Short mmCIF file of C-alpha atoms and ligand atoms in Angstrom, two decimals:
data_model
loop_
_atom_site.label_atom_id
_atom_site.label_comp_id
_atom_site.label_asym_id
_atom_site.label_seq_id
_atom_site.Cartn_x
_atom_site.Cartn_y
_atom_site.Cartn_z
CA MET L 536 7.41 -15.69 5.94
CA LEU L 537 7.45 -16.06 9.74
CA GLY L 538 7.04 -19.83 9.68
CA SER L 539 10.00 -20.11 7.28
CA LEU L 540 12.34 -18.13 9.58
CA LEU L 541 11.50 -19.89 12.99
CA LYS L 542 13.87 -22.70 14.00
CA LYS L 543 12.54 -26.00 12.95
CA ASN L 544 12.55 -27.31 16.62
CA GLN L 545 9.71 -24.96 17.50
CA LYS L 546 6.09 -26.47 17.31
CA ILE L 547 4.41 -23.88 15.04
CA CYS L 548 1.05 -23.72 13.61
CA ILE L 549 -0.55 -21.27 11.21
CA ILE L 550 -4.24 -20.66 11.26
CA ASP L 551 -5.78 -19.02 8.20
CA SER L 552 -9.46 -18.62 7.07
CA ASN L 553 -8.35 -19.14 3.44
CA ALA L 554 -8.13 -22.62 1.84
CA LYS L 555 -4.57 -21.64 0.72
CA ILE L 556 -1.79 -19.43 2.25
CA GLY L 557 -0.71 -16.11 0.72
CA ALA L 558 -3.97 -14.81 -0.87
CA LYS L 559 -2.69 -11.33 -1.30
CA ILE L 560 0.53 -12.42 -2.64
CA ARG L 561 -1.39 -14.42 -5.23
CA VAL L 562 -3.15 -11.30 -6.56
CA SER L 563 -0.49 -8.71 -5.92
CA GLY L 564 1.42 -6.87 -8.63
CA GLY L 565 -0.87 -8.02 -11.28
CA ALA L 566 -0.09 -11.71 -10.16
CA LYS L 567 3.61 -10.98 -10.44
CA CYS L 568 4.02 -9.90 -6.82
CA ASN L 569 5.83 -6.64 -6.23
CA ILE L 570 7.92 -8.24 -3.45
CA THR L 571 10.08 -5.22 -2.35
CA ASN L 572 11.71 -1.96 -3.52
CA GLU L 573 15.30 -0.95 -4.12
CA VAL L 574 15.33 1.74 -1.62
CA VAL L 575 12.96 1.46 1.46
CA THR L 576 12.99 3.91 4.34
CA SER L 577 10.59 5.17 6.87
CA ASP L 578 9.86 7.97 4.37
CA ASN L 579 7.82 5.65 2.41
CA TYR L 580 5.45 4.92 5.24
CA LEU L 581 2.80 6.51 7.27
CA GLY L 582 3.76 5.58 10.88
CA GLU L 583 6.01 6.32 13.82
CA GLU L 584 9.31 7.03 12.07
CA ASN L 585 11.77 5.35 14.61
CA PHE L 586 9.55 2.27 14.95
CA VAL L 587 9.38 1.68 11.24
CA GLN L 588 13.10 2.57 10.52
CA ASN L 589 14.31 0.19 13.40
CA ILE L 590 12.39 -2.72 11.86
CA LEU L 591 13.54 -1.86 8.34
CA ASN L 592 17.23 -1.67 9.60
CA GLU L 593 16.92 -5.19 10.85
CA TYR L 594 15.77 -6.66 7.69
CA SER L 595 16.36 -4.47 4.60
CA SER L 596 15.01 -4.92 1.13
CA GLN L 597 18.47 -6.31 0.14
CA LYS L 598 18.14 -8.94 2.69
CA MET L 599 14.76 -9.94 1.36
CA LEU L 600 16.35 -10.05 -2.22
CA ASP L 601 19.13 -12.26 -0.80
CA PHE L 602 16.51 -14.57 0.96
CA CYS L 603 14.75 -14.82 -2.44
CA LYS L 604 18.05 -15.74 -4.41
CA LYS L 605 18.93 -18.25 -1.70
CA ASN L 606 15.57 -19.96 -2.19
CA ALA L 607 15.84 -19.91 -6.01
CA LEU L 608 13.16 -17.31 -6.41
CA GLU L 609 14.00 -15.04 -9.31
CA THR L 610 13.33 -11.35 -8.83
CA ILE L 611 12.88 -8.89 -11.70
CA PHE L 612 13.74 -5.10 -11.42
CA ASN L 613 11.03 -3.23 -13.24
CA GLU L 614 10.53 0.53 -12.93
CA LYS L 615 7.76 0.97 -15.62
CA ILE L 616 4.98 1.74 -13.08
CA VAL L 617 6.86 2.83 -9.78
CA LYS L 618 10.54 3.52 -9.17
CA GLY L 619 12.79 0.84 -7.69
CA THR L 620 10.31 -2.04 -7.76
CA TYR L 621 11.14 -5.68 -7.82
CA PHE L 622 8.57 -8.13 -9.18
CA CYS L 623 8.71 -11.89 -9.63
CA ARG L 624 7.96 -14.10 -12.63
CA SER L 625 4.72 -15.05 -10.94
CA SER L 626 3.12 -14.72 -7.54
CA LYS L 627 2.72 -18.42 -7.53
CA ASP L 628 6.55 -18.85 -7.34
CA VAL L 629 6.51 -16.85 -3.99
CA ASN L 630 3.72 -18.89 -2.49
CA ASP L 631 5.47 -21.99 -3.56
CA MET L 632 8.63 -20.96 -2.12
CA PHE L 633 6.93 -20.33 1.21
CA SER L 634 4.98 -23.60 1.09
CA LYS L 635 8.29 -25.44 0.75
CA LEU L 636 9.91 -23.60 3.51
CA ASN L 637 6.93 -24.25 5.84
CA SER L 638 6.93 -27.96 5.45
CA HIS L 639 7.45 -28.38 9.24
CA VAL L 640 4.57 -26.12 9.95
CA ILE L 641 1.16 -27.42 11.08
CA PHE L 642 -1.58 -25.73 8.98
CA HIS L 643 -5.21 -25.02 10.12
CA LEU L 644 -6.59 -23.82 6.86
CA ASN L 645 -10.33 -22.89 6.32
CA THR L 646 -10.26 -21.99 9.97
CA THR L 647 -11.46 -18.63 11.11
CA VAL L 648 -10.16 -17.24 14.46
CA THR L 649 -12.97 -15.64 16.47
CA GLU L 650 -11.43 -14.93 19.94
CA LEU L 651 -8.15 -15.03 21.76
CA LEU L 652 -8.44 -16.01 25.55
CA TYR L 653 -5.61 -16.14 28.06
CA LYS L 654 -5.34 -18.00 31.33
CA ASP L 655 -1.80 -19.48 31.94
CA HIS L 656 -1.68 -20.11 28.11
CA TYR L 657 -3.59 -18.91 25.11
CA GLU L 658 -6.90 -20.46 23.91
CA ILE L 659 -7.41 -19.50 20.21
CA LYS L 660 -11.07 -20.00 19.47
CA THR L 661 -11.87 -20.73 15.85
CA SER L 662 -14.79 -21.57 13.61
CA SER L 663 -14.10 -25.34 14.29
CA LYS L 664 -12.17 -25.84 17.44
CA SER L 665 -10.03 -24.39 20.09
CA ILE L 666 -6.19 -24.24 19.58
CA TYR L 667 -3.89 -23.85 22.61
CA ALA L 668 -0.58 -22.06 22.37
CA LYS L 669 2.14 -20.52 24.64
CA LYS L 670 2.77 -17.65 22.21
CA VAL L 671 0.52 -16.11 19.71
CA ILE L 672 1.58 -13.92 16.74
CA ILE L 673 -1.14 -11.91 14.95
CA ALA L 674 -0.44 -11.47 11.23
CA SER L 675 -3.97 -11.14 10.11
CA GLY L 676 -3.63 -7.87 8.14
CA GLY L 677 -6.14 -5.08 7.70
CA ILE L 678 -9.69 -5.05 6.56
CA SER L 679 -9.25 -4.25 2.86
CA PHE L 680 -10.35 -6.87 0.35
CA LYS L 681 -12.67 -8.92 2.42
CA SER L 682 -12.89 -11.18 -0.68
CA LEU L 683 -9.42 -12.40 0.12
CA GLY L 684 -10.06 -13.27 3.77
CA ALA L 685 -9.54 -9.93 5.54
CA SER L 686 -11.12 -9.36 8.86
CA SER L 687 -10.93 -7.09 12.06
CA ILE L 688 -9.66 -9.81 14.10
CA ALA L 689 -6.22 -8.25 14.81
CA TYR L 690 -7.85 -5.08 16.00
CA ASP L 691 -10.54 -6.87 18.09
CA ILE L 692 -7.81 -8.91 19.82
CA ALA L 693 -5.66 -6.01 20.31
CA LYS L 694 -8.43 -4.04 21.88
CA SER L 695 -9.38 -6.97 24.10
CA TYR L 696 -5.83 -6.76 25.68
CA GLN L 697 -6.09 -2.82 26.07
CA HIS L 698 -4.31 -1.88 22.89
CA GLU L 699 -5.35 1.24 21.20
CA VAL L 700 -6.05 1.26 17.43
CA SER L 701 -5.76 4.37 15.41
CA ARG L 702 -8.49 5.52 12.99
CA LEU L 703 -8.80 3.08 10.12
CA ASP L 704 -9.36 4.11 6.53
CA PRO L 705 -9.05 2.40 3.05
CA ALA L 706 -5.78 3.60 1.21
CA LEU L 707 -3.92 2.96 -1.96
CA ALA L 708 -7.30 3.29 -3.85
CA GLY L 709 -8.62 5.61 -6.61
CA PHE L 710 -10.49 8.73 -5.68
CA THR L 711 -14.19 9.44 -6.34
CA VAL L 712 -14.76 13.02 -7.34
CA GLN L 713 -17.12 16.04 -6.61
CA LYS L 714 -19.28 17.74 -9.14
CA ASP L 715 -16.72 20.12 -10.54
CA GLN L 716 -14.56 17.18 -11.52
CA PHE L 717 -17.30 14.99 -13.15
CA TRP L 718 -15.57 15.76 -16.49
CA PHE L 719 -12.97 13.10 -15.29
CA LYS L 720 -15.60 10.55 -15.72
CA GLU L 721 -16.05 11.44 -19.40
CA LEU L 722 -12.34 10.52 -20.01
CA SER L 723 -12.66 6.95 -18.67
CA GLY L 724 -9.76 4.92 -19.99
CA VAL L 725 -7.43 7.95 -20.69
CA SER L 726 -4.06 7.66 -19.04
CA LEU L 727 -1.56 10.59 -18.60
CA TYR L 728 1.88 11.16 -17.06
CA CYS L 729 1.51 13.78 -14.17
CA LYS L 730 2.93 15.05 -10.95
CA ALA L 731 0.63 14.80 -7.96
CA LYS L 732 1.03 16.97 -4.81
CA VAL L 733 -0.73 16.12 -1.56
CA GLY L 734 0.44 17.72 1.66
CA HIS L 735 4.18 17.60 1.66
CA LYS L 736 4.35 14.58 -0.62
CA THR L 737 4.78 14.70 -4.40
CA PHE L 738 4.56 11.70 -6.79
CA ASP L 739 5.47 11.44 -10.51
CA GLY L 740 3.83 8.88 -12.60
CA ASN L 741 0.53 7.88 -14.45
CA ILE L 742 -3.03 8.85 -13.58
CA LEU L 743 -6.01 6.87 -15.14
CA PHE L 744 -9.26 8.45 -15.51
CA ALA L 745 -12.14 6.03 -14.62
CA HIS L 746 -15.87 5.96 -14.69
CA LYS L 747 -15.83 6.28 -10.93
CA GLY L 748 -13.30 9.16 -10.78
CA ILE L 749 -9.53 9.01 -11.02
CA THR L 750 -7.08 6.28 -10.23
CA GLY L 751 -3.42 5.02 -11.38
CA PRO L 752 -0.28 4.68 -9.38
CA ILE L 753 0.20 8.43 -8.25
CA ILE L 754 -3.49 8.63 -7.25
CA LEU L 755 -3.17 5.40 -5.13
CA ASN L 756 -0.14 6.88 -3.49
CA SER L 757 -1.91 10.24 -2.91
CA SER L 758 -4.76 8.45 -1.25
CA LEU L 759 -2.37 7.37 1.53
CA TYR L 760 -1.60 11.00 2.39
CA TRP L 761 -4.75 12.59 1.67
CA ASN L 762 -7.20 13.17 4.62
CA LYS L 763 -9.60 15.79 3.41
CA GLY L 764 -9.36 18.97 1.34
CA LEU L 765 -7.24 19.90 -1.68
CA MET L 766 -4.59 18.00 -3.64
CA SER L 767 -3.21 19.16 -7.01
CA LEU L 768 -2.11 17.74 -10.36
CA ASP L 769 0.40 19.10 -12.83
CA PHE L 770 -0.86 17.58 -16.05
CA LEU L 771 2.19 18.74 -18.00
CA PRO L 772 5.07 18.05 -15.58
CA ASN L 773 8.04 18.10 -17.91
CA HIS L 774 7.12 21.18 -19.88
CA GLU L 775 7.03 24.88 -19.56
CA LEU L 776 3.70 26.05 -20.68
CA LYS L 777 5.19 29.37 -22.15
CA THR L 778 7.09 27.58 -24.74
CA PHE L 779 3.96 26.72 -26.54
CA PHE L 780 2.59 30.23 -26.63
CA LYS L 781 4.07 31.21 -30.04
CA SER L 782 2.28 28.36 -31.89
CA ASN L 783 -0.47 29.19 -34.20
CA LYS L 784 -2.06 25.77 -33.71
CA LYS L 785 -5.18 25.43 -31.68
CA ILE L 786 -4.47 24.71 -28.01
CA SER L 787 -5.52 21.03 -28.27
CA SER L 788 -3.05 20.42 -31.01
CA ALA L 789 -0.40 22.68 -29.70
CA LEU L 790 -0.10 20.83 -26.38
CA PRO L 791 1.77 17.44 -26.11
CA LEU L 792 -1.33 15.89 -24.52
CA VAL L 793 -4.18 13.50 -25.54
CA LYS L 794 -6.54 15.70 -27.54
CA ARG L 795 -9.57 14.29 -25.79
CA PHE L 796 -8.18 15.32 -22.52
CA VAL L 797 -7.28 18.75 -23.62
CA LEU L 798 -10.85 19.41 -24.88
CA ALA L 799 -12.49 18.16 -21.62
CA PHE L 800 -10.06 20.15 -19.63
CA LEU L 801 -10.86 23.41 -21.68
CA ALA L 802 -14.48 22.88 -21.31
CA SER L 803 -14.20 22.57 -17.54
CA ILE L 804 -12.27 25.86 -17.36
CA ASN L 805 -14.58 27.61 -19.99
CA LEU L 806 -11.76 28.36 -22.46
CA GLU L 807 -12.42 27.93 -26.18
CA ASP L 808 -10.05 25.72 -28.15
CA LYS L 809 -8.38 28.40 -30.26
CA ALA L 810 -4.96 29.29 -31.52
CA ILE L 811 -2.74 29.13 -28.48
CA SER L 812 -0.82 32.36 -29.75
CA SER L 813 -4.03 34.32 -29.58
CA LEU L 814 -4.68 33.87 -26.01
CA ASN L 815 -4.90 37.12 -23.88
CA LYS L 816 -3.29 37.44 -20.52
CA GLU L 817 -6.32 36.37 -18.58
CA GLU L 818 -6.85 33.31 -20.83
CA LYS L 819 -3.25 32.34 -20.52
CA GLU L 820 -3.67 32.45 -16.65
CA LYS L 821 -6.61 30.20 -16.97
CA LEU L 822 -4.60 27.67 -18.99
CA TYR L 823 -1.82 27.74 -16.25
CA THR L 824 -4.31 25.71 -14.11
CA LEU L 825 -3.04 22.76 -16.25
CA LYS L 826 0.30 23.06 -14.17
CA ASN L 827 -1.43 23.32 -10.88
CA TYR L 828 -4.97 21.79 -11.04
CA GLU L 829 -6.29 21.91 -7.59
CA PHE L 830 -9.33 19.74 -6.54
CA ALA L 831 -10.73 18.10 -3.33
CA PRO L 832 -11.59 14.45 -3.85
CA ALA L 833 -14.91 13.39 -2.69
CA GLY L 834 -13.52 10.22 -1.08
CA ASN L 835 -11.90 7.04 -2.35
CA PHE L 836 -13.15 3.76 -3.86
CA GLY L 837 -13.34 2.05 -0.38
CA TYR L 838 -12.20 -1.17 1.28
CA THR L 839 -13.32 -3.36 -1.71
CA LYS L 840 -10.65 -1.75 -3.89
CA ALA L 841 -8.16 -0.46 -1.40
CA GLU L 842 -4.91 -2.27 -1.38
CA VAL L 843 -4.23 -1.57 2.19
CA THR L 844 -5.94 -0.40 5.50
CA LYS L 845 -4.43 2.82 6.74
CA GLY L 846 -3.88 3.14 10.60
CA GLY L 847 -3.98 0.17 12.96
CA ILE L 848 -2.60 -1.03 16.24
CA LEU L 849 -0.63 1.72 17.86
CA THR L 850 3.09 1.03 17.60
CA SER L 851 3.88 2.85 20.91
CA GLN L 852 2.39 -0.33 22.60
CA VAL L 853 4.47 -2.82 20.63
CA ASP L 854 8.24 -3.59 21.17
CA ASP L 855 10.08 -2.95 17.96
CA LYS L 856 13.06 -5.30 18.98
CA THR L 857 10.57 -8.28 19.23
CA MET L 858 7.18 -7.28 17.98
CA GLU L 859 5.73 -8.37 21.40
CA SER L 860 2.93 -6.38 23.00
CA LYS L 861 4.10 -4.19 25.81
CA LEU L 862 0.71 -4.86 27.43
CA GLN L 863 0.38 -8.64 27.24
CA LYS L 864 3.33 -11.16 27.45
CA ASN L 865 3.59 -13.77 24.52
CA LEU L 866 1.39 -11.80 22.20
CA TYR L 867 2.89 -10.40 19.00
CA PHE L 868 1.72 -8.24 16.21
CA ILE L 869 3.30 -8.07 12.75
CA GLY L 870 2.49 -6.68 9.20
CA GLU L 871 -0.29 -4.50 8.16
CA CYS L 872 -2.43 -4.81 11.29
CA LEU L 873 -0.02 -2.25 12.84
CA ASP L 874 -0.33 1.46 12.48
CA VAL L 875 2.31 1.32 9.64
CA THR L 876 1.19 1.76 6.07
CA GLY L 877 3.49 1.94 3.11
CA GLU L 878 3.34 3.50 -0.31
CA LEU L 879 2.65 1.56 -3.62
CA GLY L 880 5.85 -0.18 -4.79
CA GLY L 881 6.58 -3.10 -2.65
CA PHE L 882 6.76 -1.19 0.67
CA ASN L 883 3.97 -3.02 2.29
CA PHE L 884 5.31 -6.51 1.71
CA GLN L 885 8.67 -5.25 2.73
CA PHE L 886 7.35 -4.18 6.13
CA ALA L 887 5.46 -7.49 6.50
CA TRP L 888 8.87 -9.32 5.75
CA SER L 889 10.88 -7.11 8.08
CA SER L 890 8.50 -7.32 10.95
CA ALA L 891 8.17 -11.03 10.64
CA TYR L 892 12.07 -11.28 10.73
CA VAL L 893 12.25 -9.18 13.90
CA CYS L 894 9.66 -11.33 15.53
CA ALA L 895 11.22 -14.64 14.44
CA LYS L 896 14.65 -13.55 15.56
CA ALA L 897 13.17 -12.77 19.07
CA LEU L 898 11.35 -16.01 19.22
CA ASN L 899 14.34 -18.06 18.05
CA SER L 900 16.60 -16.65 20.73
CA ASN L 901 13.90 -17.27 23.40
CA ILE L 902 13.33 -20.95 23.14
C1 FAD X 167 -5.05 -6.52 -4.59
C2 FAD X 167 -3.80 -6.13 -3.71
C3 FAD X 167 -2.62 -6.08 -4.34
C4 FAD X 167 -1.35 -5.77 -3.57
N1 FAD X 167 -0.16 -5.72 -4.17
C5 FAD X 167 0.93 -5.52 -3.41
C6 FAD X 167 2.18 -5.59 -3.97
O1 FAD X 167 2.44 -5.91 -5.20
N2 FAD X 167 3.30 -5.28 -3.13
C7 FAD X 167 3.20 -4.88 -1.89
O2 FAD X 167 4.11 -4.54 -1.17
N3 FAD X 167 1.86 -4.76 -1.21
C8 FAD X 167 0.87 -5.19 -2.01
N4 FAD X 167 -0.38 -5.25 -1.47
C9 FAD X 167 -0.40 -5.10 -0.02
C10 FAD X 167 -0.07 -6.40 0.81
O3 FAD X 167 -0.70 -7.44 0.30
C11 FAD X 167 -0.18 -6.32 2.29
O4 FAD X 167 0.08 -5.19 2.88
C12 FAD X 167 0.47 -7.48 2.95
O5 FAD X 167 -0.10 -8.76 2.38
C13 FAD X 167 0.18 -7.48 4.45
O6 FAD X 167 0.64 -8.63 4.90
P1 FAD X 167 0.05 -9.30 6.29
O7 FAD X 167 0.79 -10.57 6.55
O8 FAD X 167 0.13 -8.25 7.44
O9 FAD X 167 -1.48 -9.65 6.16
P2 FAD X 167 -2.23 -10.49 4.82
O10 FAD X 167 -1.35 -10.65 3.82
O11 FAD X 167 -3.45 -9.66 4.65
O12 FAD X 167 -2.48 -11.69 5.53
C14 FAD X 167 -3.41 -11.86 6.50
C15 FAD X 167 -4.10 -13.26 6.51
O13 FAD X 167 -4.81 -13.44 7.74
C16 FAD X 167 -5.98 -14.05 7.35
N5 FAD X 167 -7.05 -13.70 8.31
C17 FAD X 167 -7.67 -12.61 8.46
N6 FAD X 167 -8.64 -12.70 9.48
C18 FAD X 167 -8.61 -13.92 9.82
C19 FAD X 167 -9.24 -14.69 10.80
N7 FAD X 167 -10.29 -14.15 11.61
N8 FAD X 167 -8.98 -15.99 11.06
C20 FAD X 167 -8.05 -16.63 10.38
N9 FAD X 167 -7.37 -15.97 9.43
C21 FAD X 167 -7.63 -14.72 9.21
C22 FAD X 167 -6.24 -13.82 5.93
O14 FAD X 167 -7.08 -14.77 5.35
C23 FAD X 167 -4.88 -13.54 5.33
O15 FAD X 167 -4.50 -14.72 4.68
C24 FAD X 167 -1.51 -5.69 -2.10
C25 FAD X 167 -2.92 -5.74 -1.54
C26 FAD X 167 -3.98 -6.12 -2.37
C27 FAD X 167 -5.24 -6.22 -1.70
#
C-alpha cells in the first residue's frame, strides 16, 4: 500500500523475506481478502483510543473503498460471518493491484532484514547484503504465522532505538479449554449461533466446537479482549428460555438447538434429558446456565493459528501525524507492529492501510 501512495519521484525500495509481496493478503478472508469494514472506529481496536482514531480519521474505510474502485478492484459487501465486512473476488486481485501500482518500486524479495544501524544514514543489514537509506519505514507486522514470513524484527529494531514494546500475545485465535469444558471437544464440527461476553465487550455470531476446544468468529474476537479468567456464552441468544417450559417434549427436542449439543450440555450440568415441562425449580435454574454459560479458557491456539499479534510498539512514542518515531528521526512504524490490534472483520487491514496513508502523506510533503 505504502509504495503505491508515495510520489513516483521518490526512490523507494521494499525489502521482504517472502518471494512475493502480500503473503497475508493472499490467505486472508479465505483467499477473498476481507479488505475493510463499513464502520471502523477506535472502538474496534485494542490500543490508545486517540492515536487509533486520528489515524482512521485521516484514511477511513470509505477512502479505501474509493481507492479500490479507482484501481478497478471490485469489493463485495458480505455480512454472512461478521457485520459490515467487505471482501474481494479473490485475494490475488488485491496483490495484482498493488503489484501494478508499485511498478516504480525496487523490490528486494527473499531478503531478510537482520539489523538496522544508523550513522548519518541508515544501513539495513539483510541476509544477503547491506542496503542504505535516508528514511526507513518498518511495516513488518507481528509474530503470528511464521509460516508466512513473520518475525520479531519490528520489535527488535524498535527496542534498539529505545522504544518500548508492550506485552505480546497471540490473538484472533480459538480457545483451548480446561477439564470442565472437555465436553466441547466431543462436539467437534458443531456450529451454533451464540452471544459471547468478555469484559465489557459482547459479540453475536457463530461458535464452532473443535477437537482442540472452541473457535469461530465470536471466539476469535473474544480472544482479543480476554486476558485471564471468566467469559460467558449465551447458547440461545434470541430466545427466552421460559417460553419452552410448557412443552411436554424432552429438553433435547423442545429447544431450537442441535440435539447433539443439548445432550452434551445436559450431561455437563448433570441434568437428565426429560420432558421440559416436568423440570422443578432447581432443575430449571440449572438449565438457565444455557443463557449464561461461564467458563475460563485455558489459553488460545497460539501464534501458529492466531491471525494477529496483540500488543506491540508503544504508540505514545510514535507521532500519529507522520508515523515517525518520536525517539529516532527518519524511522517510521506502521501496521500491526504497533500496539494497535483490531477485531475480526477487516479492521486490521484497515489500520494497515490508514497508517500507511498517514506515513505516505508525511513523506510526500517532505521531499
Ligand atoms: C491467516 C490470516 C488471515 C487474515 N485475514 C485478515 C482479513 O481478512 N482481514 C483483516 O483485516 N486482517 C486479516 N488478517 C490480519 C492482517 O493480515 C494483518 O493484520 C496485516 O496484514 C498487517 O499488515 P502489516 O503490513 O502490518 O504486516 P504483514 O502483512 O504481516 O506484512 C509484514 C511483511 O514483513 C515481512 N517481514 C517480516 N519480518 C521480516 C524480516 N525480518 N525481513 C524482511 N521481511 C520481513 C513479512 O514477510 C511480511 O510480508 C489475517 C491474518 C492472518 C494470519
